[in-house]
Short mmCIF file of C-alpha atoms in Angstrom, two decimals:
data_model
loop_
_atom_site.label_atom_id
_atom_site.label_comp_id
_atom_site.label_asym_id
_atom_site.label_seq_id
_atom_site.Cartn_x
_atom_site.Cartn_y
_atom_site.Cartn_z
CA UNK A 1 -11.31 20.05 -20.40
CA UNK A 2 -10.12 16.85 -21.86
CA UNK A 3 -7.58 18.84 -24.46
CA UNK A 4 -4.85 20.51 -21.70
CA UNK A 5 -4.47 16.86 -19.95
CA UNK A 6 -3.79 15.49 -23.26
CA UNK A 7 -1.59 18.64 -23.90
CA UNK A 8 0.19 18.00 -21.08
CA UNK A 9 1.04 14.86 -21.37
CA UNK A 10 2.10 14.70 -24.79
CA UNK A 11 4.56 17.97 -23.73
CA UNK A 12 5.97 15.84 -20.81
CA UNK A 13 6.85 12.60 -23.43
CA UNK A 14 7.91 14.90 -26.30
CA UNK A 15 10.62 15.63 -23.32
CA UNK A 16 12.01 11.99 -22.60
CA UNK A 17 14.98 11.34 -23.83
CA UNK A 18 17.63 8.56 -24.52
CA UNK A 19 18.80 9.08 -20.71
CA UNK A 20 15.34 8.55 -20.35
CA UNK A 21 15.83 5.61 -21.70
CA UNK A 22 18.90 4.23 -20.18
CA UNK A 23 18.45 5.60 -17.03
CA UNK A 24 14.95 3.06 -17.24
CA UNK A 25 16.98 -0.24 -18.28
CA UNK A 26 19.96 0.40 -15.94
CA UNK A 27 17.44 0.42 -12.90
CA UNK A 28 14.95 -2.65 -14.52
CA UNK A 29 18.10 -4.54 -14.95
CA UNK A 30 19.85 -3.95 -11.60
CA UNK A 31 16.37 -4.63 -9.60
CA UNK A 32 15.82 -7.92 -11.95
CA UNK A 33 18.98 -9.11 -10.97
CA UNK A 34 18.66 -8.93 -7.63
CA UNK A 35 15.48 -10.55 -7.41
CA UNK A 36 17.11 -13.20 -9.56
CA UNK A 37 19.31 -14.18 -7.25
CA UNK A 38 16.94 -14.23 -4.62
CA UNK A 39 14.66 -16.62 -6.92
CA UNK A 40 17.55 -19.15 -7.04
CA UNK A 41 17.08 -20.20 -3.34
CA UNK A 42 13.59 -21.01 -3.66
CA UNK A 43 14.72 -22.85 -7.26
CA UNK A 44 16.55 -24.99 -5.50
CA UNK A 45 15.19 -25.86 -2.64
CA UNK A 46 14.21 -29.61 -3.34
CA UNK A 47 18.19 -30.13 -4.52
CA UNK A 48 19.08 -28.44 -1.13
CA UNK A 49 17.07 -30.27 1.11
CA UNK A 50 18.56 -33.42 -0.32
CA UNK A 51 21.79 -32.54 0.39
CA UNK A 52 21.15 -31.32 3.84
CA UNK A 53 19.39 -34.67 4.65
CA UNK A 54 21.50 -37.25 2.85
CA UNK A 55 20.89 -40.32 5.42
CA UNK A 56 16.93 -40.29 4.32
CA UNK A 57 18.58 -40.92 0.65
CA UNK A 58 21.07 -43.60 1.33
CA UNK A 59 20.38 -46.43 -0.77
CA UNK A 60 23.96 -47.96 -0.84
CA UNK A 61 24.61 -50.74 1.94
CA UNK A 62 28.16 -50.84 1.33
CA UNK A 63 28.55 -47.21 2.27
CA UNK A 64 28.36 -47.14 6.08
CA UNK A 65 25.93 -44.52 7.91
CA UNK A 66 28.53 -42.94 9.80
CA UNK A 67 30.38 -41.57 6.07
CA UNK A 68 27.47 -41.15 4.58
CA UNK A 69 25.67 -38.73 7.12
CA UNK A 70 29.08 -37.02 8.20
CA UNK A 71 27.60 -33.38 6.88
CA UNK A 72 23.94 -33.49 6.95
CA UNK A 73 22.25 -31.26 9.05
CA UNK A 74 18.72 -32.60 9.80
CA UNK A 75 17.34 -36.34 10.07
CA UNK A 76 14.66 -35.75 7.81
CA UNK A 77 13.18 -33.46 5.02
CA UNK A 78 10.46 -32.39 7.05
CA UNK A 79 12.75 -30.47 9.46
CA UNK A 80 14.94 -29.27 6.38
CA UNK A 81 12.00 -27.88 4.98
CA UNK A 82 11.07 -26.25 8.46
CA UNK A 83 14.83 -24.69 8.39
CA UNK A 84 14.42 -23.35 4.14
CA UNK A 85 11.12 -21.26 6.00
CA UNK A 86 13.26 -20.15 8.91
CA UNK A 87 15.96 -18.85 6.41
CA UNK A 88 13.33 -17.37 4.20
CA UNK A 89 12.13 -15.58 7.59
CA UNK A 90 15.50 -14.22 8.30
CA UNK A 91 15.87 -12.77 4.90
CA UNK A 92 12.78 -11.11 5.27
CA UNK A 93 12.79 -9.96 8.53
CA UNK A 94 16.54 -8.58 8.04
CA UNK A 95 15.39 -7.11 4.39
CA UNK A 96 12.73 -5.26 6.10
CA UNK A 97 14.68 -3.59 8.63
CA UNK A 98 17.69 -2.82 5.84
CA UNK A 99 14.87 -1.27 3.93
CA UNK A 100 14.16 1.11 6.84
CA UNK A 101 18.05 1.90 7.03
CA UNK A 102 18.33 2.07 2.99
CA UNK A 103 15.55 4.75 2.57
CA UNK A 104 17.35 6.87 5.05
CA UNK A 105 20.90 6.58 3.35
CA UNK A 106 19.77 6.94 0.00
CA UNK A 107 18.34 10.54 0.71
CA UNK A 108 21.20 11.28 1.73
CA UNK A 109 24.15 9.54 0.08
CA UNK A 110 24.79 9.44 -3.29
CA UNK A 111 22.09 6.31 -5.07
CA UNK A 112 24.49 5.20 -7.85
CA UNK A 113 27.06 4.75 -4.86
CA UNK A 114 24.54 2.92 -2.60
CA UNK A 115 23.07 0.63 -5.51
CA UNK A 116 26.21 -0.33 -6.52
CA UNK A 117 28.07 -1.48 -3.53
CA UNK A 118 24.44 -3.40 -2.66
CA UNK A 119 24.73 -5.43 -5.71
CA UNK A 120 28.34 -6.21 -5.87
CA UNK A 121 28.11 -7.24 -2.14
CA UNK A 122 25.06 -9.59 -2.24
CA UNK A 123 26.61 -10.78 -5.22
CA UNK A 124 29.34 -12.44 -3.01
CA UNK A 125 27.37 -12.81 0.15
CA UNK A 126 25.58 -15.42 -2.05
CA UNK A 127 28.32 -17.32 -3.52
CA UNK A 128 29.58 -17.76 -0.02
CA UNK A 129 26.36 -19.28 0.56
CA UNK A 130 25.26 -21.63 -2.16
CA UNK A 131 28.83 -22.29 -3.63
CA UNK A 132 31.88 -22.17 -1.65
CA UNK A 133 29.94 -23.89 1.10
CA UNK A 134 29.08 -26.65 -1.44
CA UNK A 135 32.48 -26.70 -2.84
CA UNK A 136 34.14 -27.01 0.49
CA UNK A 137 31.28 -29.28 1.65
CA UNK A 138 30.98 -27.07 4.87
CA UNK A 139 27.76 -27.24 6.24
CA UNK A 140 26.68 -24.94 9.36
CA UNK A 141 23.54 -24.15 10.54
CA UNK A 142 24.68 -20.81 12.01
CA UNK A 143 26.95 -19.94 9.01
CA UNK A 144 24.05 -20.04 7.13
CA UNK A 145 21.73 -17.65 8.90
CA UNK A 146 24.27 -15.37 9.63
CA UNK A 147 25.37 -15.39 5.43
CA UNK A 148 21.37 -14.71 4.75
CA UNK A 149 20.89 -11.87 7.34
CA UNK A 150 23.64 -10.34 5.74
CA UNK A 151 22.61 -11.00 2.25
CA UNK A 152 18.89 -9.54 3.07
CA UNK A 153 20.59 -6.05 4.32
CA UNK A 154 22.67 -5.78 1.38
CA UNK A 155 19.67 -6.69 -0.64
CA UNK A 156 17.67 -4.05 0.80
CA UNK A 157 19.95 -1.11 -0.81
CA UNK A 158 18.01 -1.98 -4.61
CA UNK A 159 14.21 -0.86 -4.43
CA UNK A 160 14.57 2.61 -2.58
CA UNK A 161 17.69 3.59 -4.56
CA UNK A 162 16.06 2.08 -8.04
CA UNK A 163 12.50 3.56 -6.99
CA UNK A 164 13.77 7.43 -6.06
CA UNK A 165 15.99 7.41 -9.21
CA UNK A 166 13.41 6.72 -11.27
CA UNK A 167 10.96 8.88 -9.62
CA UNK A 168 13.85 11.53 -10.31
CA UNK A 169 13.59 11.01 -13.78
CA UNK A 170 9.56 10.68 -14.82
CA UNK A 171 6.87 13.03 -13.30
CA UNK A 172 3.27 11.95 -12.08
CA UNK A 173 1.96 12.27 -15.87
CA UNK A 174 1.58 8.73 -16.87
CA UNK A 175 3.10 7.52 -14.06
CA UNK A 176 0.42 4.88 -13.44
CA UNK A 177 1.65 3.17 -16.95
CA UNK A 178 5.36 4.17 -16.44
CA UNK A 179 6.06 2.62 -13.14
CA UNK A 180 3.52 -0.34 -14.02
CA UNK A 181 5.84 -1.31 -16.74
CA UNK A 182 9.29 -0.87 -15.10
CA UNK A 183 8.03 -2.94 -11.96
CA UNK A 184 7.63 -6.00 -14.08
CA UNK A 185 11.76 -5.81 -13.29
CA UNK A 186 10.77 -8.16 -10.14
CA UNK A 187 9.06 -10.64 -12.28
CA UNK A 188 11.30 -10.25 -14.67
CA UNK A 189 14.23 -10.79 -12.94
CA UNK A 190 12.20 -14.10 -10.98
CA UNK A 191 11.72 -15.40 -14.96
CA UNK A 192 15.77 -14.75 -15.11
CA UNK A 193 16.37 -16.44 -12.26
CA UNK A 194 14.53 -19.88 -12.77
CA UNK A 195 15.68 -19.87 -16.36
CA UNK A 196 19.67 -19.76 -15.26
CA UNK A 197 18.83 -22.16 -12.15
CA UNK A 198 17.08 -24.32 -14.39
CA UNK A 199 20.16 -24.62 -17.59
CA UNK A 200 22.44 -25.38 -14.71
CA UNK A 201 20.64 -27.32 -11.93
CA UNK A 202 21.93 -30.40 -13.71
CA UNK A 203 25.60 -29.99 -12.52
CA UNK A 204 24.55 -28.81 -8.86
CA UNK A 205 22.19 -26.25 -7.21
CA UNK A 206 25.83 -24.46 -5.92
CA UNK A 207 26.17 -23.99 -9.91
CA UNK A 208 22.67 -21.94 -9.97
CA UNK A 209 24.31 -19.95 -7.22
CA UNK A 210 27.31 -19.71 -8.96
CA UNK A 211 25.75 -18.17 -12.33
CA UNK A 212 23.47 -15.79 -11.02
CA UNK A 213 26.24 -14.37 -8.18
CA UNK A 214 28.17 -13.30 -11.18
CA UNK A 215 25.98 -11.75 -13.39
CA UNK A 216 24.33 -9.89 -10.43
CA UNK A 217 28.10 -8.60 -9.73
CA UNK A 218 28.79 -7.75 -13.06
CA UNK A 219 25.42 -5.64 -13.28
CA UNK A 220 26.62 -3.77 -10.24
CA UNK A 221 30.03 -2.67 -11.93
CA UNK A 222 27.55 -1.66 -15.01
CA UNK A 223 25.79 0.75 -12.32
CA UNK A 224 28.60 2.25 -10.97
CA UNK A 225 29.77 3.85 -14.14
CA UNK A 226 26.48 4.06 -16.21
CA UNK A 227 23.84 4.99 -13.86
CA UNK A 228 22.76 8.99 -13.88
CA UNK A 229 21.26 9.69 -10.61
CA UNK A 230 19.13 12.46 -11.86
CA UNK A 231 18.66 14.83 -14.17
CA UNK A 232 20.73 17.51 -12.80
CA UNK A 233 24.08 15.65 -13.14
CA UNK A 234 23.57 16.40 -16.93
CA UNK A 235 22.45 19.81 -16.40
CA UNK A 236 18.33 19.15 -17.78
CA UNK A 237 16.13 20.12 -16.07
CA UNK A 238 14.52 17.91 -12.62
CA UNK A 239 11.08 16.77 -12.99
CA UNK A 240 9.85 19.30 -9.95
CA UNK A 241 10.76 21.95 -12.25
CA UNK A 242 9.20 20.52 -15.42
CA UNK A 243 5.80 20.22 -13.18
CA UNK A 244 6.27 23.50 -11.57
CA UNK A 245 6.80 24.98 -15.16
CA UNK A 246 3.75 23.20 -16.64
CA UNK A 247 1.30 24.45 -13.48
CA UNK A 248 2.57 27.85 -14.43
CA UNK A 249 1.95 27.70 -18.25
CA UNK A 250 -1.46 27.01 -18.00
CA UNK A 251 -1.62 30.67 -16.01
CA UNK A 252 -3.07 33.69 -16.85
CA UNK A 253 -0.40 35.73 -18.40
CA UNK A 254 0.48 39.34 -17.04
CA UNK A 255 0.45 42.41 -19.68
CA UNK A 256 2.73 45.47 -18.83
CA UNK A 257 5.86 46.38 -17.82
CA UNK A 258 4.74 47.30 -14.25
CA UNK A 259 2.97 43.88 -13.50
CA UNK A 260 5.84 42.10 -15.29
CA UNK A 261 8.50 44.07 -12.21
CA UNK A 262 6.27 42.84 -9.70
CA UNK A 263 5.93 39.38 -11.02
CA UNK A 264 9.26 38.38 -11.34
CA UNK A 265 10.73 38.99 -7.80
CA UNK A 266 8.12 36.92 -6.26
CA UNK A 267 9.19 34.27 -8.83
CA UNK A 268 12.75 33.97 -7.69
CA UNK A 269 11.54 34.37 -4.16
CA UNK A 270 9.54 31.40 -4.13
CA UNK A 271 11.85 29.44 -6.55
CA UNK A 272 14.54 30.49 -3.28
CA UNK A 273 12.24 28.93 -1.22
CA UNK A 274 11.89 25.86 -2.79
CA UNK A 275 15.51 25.42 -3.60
CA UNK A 276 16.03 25.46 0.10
CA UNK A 277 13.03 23.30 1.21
CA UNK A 278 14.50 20.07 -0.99
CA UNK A 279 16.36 18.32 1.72
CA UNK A 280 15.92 15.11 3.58
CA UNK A 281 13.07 14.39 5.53
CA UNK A 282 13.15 12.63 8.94
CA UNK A 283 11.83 9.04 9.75
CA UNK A 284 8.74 10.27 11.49
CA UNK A 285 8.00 13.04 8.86
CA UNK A 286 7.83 10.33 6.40
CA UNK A 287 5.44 8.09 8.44
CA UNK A 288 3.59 11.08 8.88
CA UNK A 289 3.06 11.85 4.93
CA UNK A 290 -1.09 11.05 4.21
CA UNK A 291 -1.17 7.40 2.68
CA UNK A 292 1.99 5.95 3.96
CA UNK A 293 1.33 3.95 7.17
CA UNK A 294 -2.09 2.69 5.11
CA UNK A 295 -0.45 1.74 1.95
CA UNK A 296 2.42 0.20 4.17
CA UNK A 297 -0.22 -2.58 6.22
CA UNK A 298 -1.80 -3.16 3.21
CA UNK A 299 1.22 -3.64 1.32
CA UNK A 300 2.20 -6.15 4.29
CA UNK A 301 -0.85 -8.17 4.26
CA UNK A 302 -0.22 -8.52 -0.07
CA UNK A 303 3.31 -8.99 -0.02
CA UNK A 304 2.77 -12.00 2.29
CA UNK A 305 0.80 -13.62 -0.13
CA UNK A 306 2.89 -12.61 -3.14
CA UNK A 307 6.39 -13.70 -1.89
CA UNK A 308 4.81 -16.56 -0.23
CA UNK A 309 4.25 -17.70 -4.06
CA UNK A 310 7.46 -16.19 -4.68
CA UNK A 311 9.91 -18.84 -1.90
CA UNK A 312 7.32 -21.81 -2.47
CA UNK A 313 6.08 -21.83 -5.51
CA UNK A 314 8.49 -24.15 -7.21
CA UNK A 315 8.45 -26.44 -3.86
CA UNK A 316 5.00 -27.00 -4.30
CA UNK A 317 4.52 -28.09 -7.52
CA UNK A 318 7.27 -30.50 -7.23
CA UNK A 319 6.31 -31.91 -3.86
CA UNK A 320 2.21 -31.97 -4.23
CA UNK A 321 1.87 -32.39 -7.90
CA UNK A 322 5.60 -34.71 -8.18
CA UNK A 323 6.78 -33.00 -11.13
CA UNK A 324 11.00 -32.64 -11.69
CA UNK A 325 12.27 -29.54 -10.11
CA UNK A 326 13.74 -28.28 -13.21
CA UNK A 327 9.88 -28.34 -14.89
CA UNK A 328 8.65 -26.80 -11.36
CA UNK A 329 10.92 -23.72 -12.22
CA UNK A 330 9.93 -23.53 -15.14
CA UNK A 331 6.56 -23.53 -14.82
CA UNK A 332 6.84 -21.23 -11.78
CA UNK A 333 7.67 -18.49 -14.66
CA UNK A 334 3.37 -18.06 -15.18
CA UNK A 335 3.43 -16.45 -11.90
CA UNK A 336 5.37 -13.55 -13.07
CA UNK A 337 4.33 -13.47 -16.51
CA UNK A 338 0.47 -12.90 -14.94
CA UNK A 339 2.30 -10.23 -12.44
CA UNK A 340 3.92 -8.09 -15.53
CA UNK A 341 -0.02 -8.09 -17.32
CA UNK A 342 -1.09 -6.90 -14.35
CA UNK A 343 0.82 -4.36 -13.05
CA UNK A 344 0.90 -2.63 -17.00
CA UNK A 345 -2.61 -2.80 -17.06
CA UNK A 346 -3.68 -1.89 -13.75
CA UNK A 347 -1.37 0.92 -13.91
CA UNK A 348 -2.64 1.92 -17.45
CA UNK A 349 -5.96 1.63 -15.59
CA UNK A 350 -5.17 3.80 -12.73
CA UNK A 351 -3.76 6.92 -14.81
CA UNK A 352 -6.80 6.75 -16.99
CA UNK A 353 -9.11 7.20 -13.90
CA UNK A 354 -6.54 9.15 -12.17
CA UNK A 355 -7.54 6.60 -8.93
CA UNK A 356 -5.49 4.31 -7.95
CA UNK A 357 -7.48 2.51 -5.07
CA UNK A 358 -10.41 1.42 -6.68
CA UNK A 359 -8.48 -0.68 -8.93
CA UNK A 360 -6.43 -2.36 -6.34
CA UNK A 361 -9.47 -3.22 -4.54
CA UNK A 362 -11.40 -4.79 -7.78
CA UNK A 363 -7.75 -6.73 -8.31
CA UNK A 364 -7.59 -7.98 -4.55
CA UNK A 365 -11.28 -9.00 -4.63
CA UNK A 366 -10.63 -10.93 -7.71
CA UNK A 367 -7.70 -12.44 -6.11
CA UNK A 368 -9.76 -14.36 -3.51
CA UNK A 369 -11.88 -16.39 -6.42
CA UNK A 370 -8.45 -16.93 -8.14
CA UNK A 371 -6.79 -18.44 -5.09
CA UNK A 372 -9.76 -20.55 -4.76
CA UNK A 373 -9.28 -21.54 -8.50
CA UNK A 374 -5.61 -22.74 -8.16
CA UNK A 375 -6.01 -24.38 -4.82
CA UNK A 376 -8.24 -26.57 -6.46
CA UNK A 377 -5.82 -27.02 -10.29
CA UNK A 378 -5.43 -30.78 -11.59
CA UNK A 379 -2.47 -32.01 -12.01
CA UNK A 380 -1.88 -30.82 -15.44
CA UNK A 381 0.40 -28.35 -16.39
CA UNK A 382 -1.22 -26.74 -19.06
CA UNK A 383 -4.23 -25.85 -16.65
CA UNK A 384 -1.71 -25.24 -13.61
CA UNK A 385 0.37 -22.69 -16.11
CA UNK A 386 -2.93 -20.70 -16.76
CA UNK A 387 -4.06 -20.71 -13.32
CA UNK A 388 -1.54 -19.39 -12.29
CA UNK A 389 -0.66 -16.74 -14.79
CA UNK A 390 -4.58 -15.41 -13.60
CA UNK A 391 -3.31 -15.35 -9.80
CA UNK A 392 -0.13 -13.52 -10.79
CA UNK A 393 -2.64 -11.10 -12.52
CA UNK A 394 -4.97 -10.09 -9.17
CA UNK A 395 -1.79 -10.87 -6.79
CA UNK A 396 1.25 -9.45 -8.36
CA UNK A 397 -0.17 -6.91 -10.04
CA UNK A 398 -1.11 -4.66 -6.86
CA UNK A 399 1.93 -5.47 -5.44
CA UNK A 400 3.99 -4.22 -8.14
CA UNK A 401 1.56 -1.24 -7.98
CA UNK A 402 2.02 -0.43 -4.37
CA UNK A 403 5.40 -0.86 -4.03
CA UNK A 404 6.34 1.13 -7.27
CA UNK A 405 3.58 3.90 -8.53
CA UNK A 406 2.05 4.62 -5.28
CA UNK A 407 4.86 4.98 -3.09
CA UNK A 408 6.71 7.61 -5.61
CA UNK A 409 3.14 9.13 -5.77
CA UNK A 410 3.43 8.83 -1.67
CA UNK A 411 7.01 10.15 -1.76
CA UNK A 412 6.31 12.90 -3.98
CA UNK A 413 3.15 14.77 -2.69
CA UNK A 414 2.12 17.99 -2.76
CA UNK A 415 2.70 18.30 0.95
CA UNK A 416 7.19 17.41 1.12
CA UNK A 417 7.03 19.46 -2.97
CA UNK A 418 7.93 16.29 -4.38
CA UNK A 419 11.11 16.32 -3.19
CA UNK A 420 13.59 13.32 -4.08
CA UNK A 421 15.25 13.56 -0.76
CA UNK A 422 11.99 12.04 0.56
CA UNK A 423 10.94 9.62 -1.87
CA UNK A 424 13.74 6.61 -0.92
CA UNK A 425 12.87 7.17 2.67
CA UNK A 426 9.38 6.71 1.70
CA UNK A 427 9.76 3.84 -0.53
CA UNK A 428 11.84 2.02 2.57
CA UNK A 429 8.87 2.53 5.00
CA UNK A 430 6.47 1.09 2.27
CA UNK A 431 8.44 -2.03 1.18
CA UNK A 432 9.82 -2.60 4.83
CA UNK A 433 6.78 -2.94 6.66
CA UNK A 434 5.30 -5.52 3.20
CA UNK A 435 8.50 -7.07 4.32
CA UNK A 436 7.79 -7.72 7.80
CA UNK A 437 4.50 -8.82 7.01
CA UNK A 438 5.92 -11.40 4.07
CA UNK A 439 9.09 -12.26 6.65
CA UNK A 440 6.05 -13.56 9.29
CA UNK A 441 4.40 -15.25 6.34
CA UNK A 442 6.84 -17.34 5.05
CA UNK A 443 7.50 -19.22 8.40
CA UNK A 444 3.96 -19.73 9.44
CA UNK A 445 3.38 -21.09 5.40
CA UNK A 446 6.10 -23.43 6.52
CA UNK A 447 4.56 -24.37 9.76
CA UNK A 448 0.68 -24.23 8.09
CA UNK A 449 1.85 -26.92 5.12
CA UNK A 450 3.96 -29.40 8.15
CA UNK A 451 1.14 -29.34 10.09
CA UNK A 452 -1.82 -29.68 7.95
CA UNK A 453 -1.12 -29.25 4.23
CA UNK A 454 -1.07 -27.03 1.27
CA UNK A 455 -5.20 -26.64 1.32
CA UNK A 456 -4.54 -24.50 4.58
CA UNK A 457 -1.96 -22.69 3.31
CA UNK A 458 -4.06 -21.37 0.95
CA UNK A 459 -7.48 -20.44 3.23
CA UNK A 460 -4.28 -18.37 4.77
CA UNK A 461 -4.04 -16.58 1.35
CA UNK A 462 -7.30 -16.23 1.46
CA UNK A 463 -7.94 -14.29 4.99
CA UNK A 464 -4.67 -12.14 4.22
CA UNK A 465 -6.78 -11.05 0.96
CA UNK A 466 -9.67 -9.73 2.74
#
């Protein structure tokens, strides 16, 4: 029984391709950048927070108070660090609903076009924020949260469009391993994004801004003319009728002419049928799909936790353990480099059992003793670094799982024929509700740490694992 899934499998990769290929960097790239861009923010907060609260950093006499704190914005760090939460809630919370939005326009507009105009946008929404503000040395409370509600709807255009596209390209063989490896593009692109806020914090955070703004713009240009949709627009073949073709391979074949007239109508009938039945799915039909409103709590619950790590991580190791912010962003990179390992191997796991639950659940359960293990790190770096590369493991491993493998699995059941036209809806409803669940997160980490420290904030962790 073992020899036709091998068969199979080694037929579906003797088919790749170099659009295979490309197709796979284009959309690694243009997710990475994204999320590098959004790592910047949480890079810089320390830098930020001193600039919004320059009166608790005066240590000139000669400069009087009134000059000195003519453009802060809060008295003290404590509220400016309340406010970084409330903008990392607004993100979220608008993120979440774009993703809704999103899924439904990228079934039915054209991705490249939608991925595209996401990037380039953001791209500019963000050097409003952390640059030209700084430049100008305009600071507005309101201008801010209106530039980062913006900047999460925009954002929200990458993971459906990246996500159906590349569920448009590689069928459910190997998936598990496929999609594990291409969703290290998050962690990736959070690695990307320390490193360039890191060379550059030196001359200003609105420099880290600055730097990733650009490339993130450029990448979008790259999308707009290099990016192949699908299959189709080349004229191969689309992976539902690679699978279809497989399923009937393995057949019993049909001897004589008579069988042979009666076989082949009902072929082109049914092929008819399924030509016609790829179209869009509603909303509601997608909620409806078995797996999706599961997946999408528990994906809400463990993307709390994971971008909690993601918006404070940095913050935290400079403020508990007093280490320069540059070295907290650099460290920070463990996180992700734990999240890559796991997603690979979890997803290597996952094919080979051909389950994908029962290895999230061992990961999640391990997650808990790991949480419990870096809540309690010294302060030493080397120890912090490996601590947190395990936590990355159990944490962002799932959640690259979830948000990637399962929800094109989700998106392209048995029950919609694996139509494309319902996998970026799907993918929205997935990654929209996580982002609800991570947008409520972040401000009650905020409020958790202010009101009774970073031990707390971790118990959280805890009770959102279980």
């Amino acid at each position: 029984m073992a020899w036709p899934s091998i068969f199979q499998r080694g037929t579906l990769l003797s088919q790749f391709s170099h659009h295979h290929v490309v197709v796979f960097l284009l959309t690694f790239f243009s997710y990475s950048l994204l999320h590098a861009s959004r790592k910047t923010f949480s890079n810089v907060k320390v830098s930020i927070s001193k600039q919004w609260t320059p009166s608790a950093f005066n240590t000139s006499i000669e400069l009087p108070v009134e000059i000195w704190s003519s453009n802060h914005l809060f008295p003290n760090a404590e509220e400016a660090t309340l406010f970084l939460g409330t903008l990392d809630t607004i993100f979220l919370f608008s993120y979440a609903v774009g993703l809704f939005i999103s899924g439904i326009i990228g079934d039915r507009l054209n991705l490249r076009w939608v991925l595209s105009f996401g990037m380039c946008s953001s791209a500019l929404v963000v050097f409003v924020f952390g640059t030209l503000t700084e430049w100008l040395h305009f600071y507005n409370k309101g201008l801010y949260c209106s530039l980062w509600i913006v900047n999460g709807l925009l954002q929200s255009t990458g993971w459906p469009c990246v996500v159906a596209v590349m569920g448009s390209w590689f069928g459910k063989a190997g998936r598990g391993v496929v999609f594990g490896l291409w969703s290290a593009c998050a962690s990736v692109g959070n690695i990307l994004g320390a490193c360039l806020a890191s060379s550059v914090l030196q001359y200003g955070y609105e420099y880290a801004f600055l730097v990733t703004a650009a490339v993130q713009f450029a990448g979008g240009i790259i999308i707009f003319f290099g990016l192949l949709v699908s299959p189709e627009e080349i004229g191969l073949p689309g992976i539902e009728a690679e699978e279809n073709f497989e399923e009937d391979s393995h057949r019993p074949l049909i001897s004589g002419a008579e069988n042979e007239d009666e076989a082949e109508p009902n072929y082109s009938i049914q092929e008819d049928k399924t030509i016609t039945q790829v179209k869009a799915i509603s909303f509601y039909q997608a909620c409806c799909l078995p797996g999706v409103i599961a997946y999408s709590l528990a994906y809400a619950c463990l993307k709390l936790v994971n971008y909690s790590f993601f918006f404070w991580l940095p913050f935290y190791l400079s403020n508990n353990f007093g280490w320069k912010e540059a070295e907290a962003d650099r460290l920070s990179i463990w996180y992700d480099v734990g999240g890559i390992i796991g997603g690979t191997l979890q997803g290597f796991i996952s094919d080979v059992l051909q389950k994908r639950a029962p290895v999230l659940a061992l990961s999640l359960l391990l997650a808990i003793g790991s949480l419990v293990g870096y809540s309690r790190s010294p302060n030493d770096k080397s120890i912090n670094a490996l601590l947190m590369a395990v936590t990355g493991f159990f944490i962002g491993g799932p959640s690259n799982m979830i948000s990637s493998a399962i929800s094109a699995d989700l998106g392209r059941q048995e029950l919609i024929q694996g139509s494309s036209e319902a996998l970026a809806t799907v993918t929205g409803i997935v990654d929209g509700t996580g982002s609800i669940g991570a947008a409520v997160g972040q401000y009650l980490v905020s409020l958790i740490q202010d009101s009774l420290g970073w031990m707390w904030v971790f118990y959280f962790f805890i009770l959102m694992k279980k």
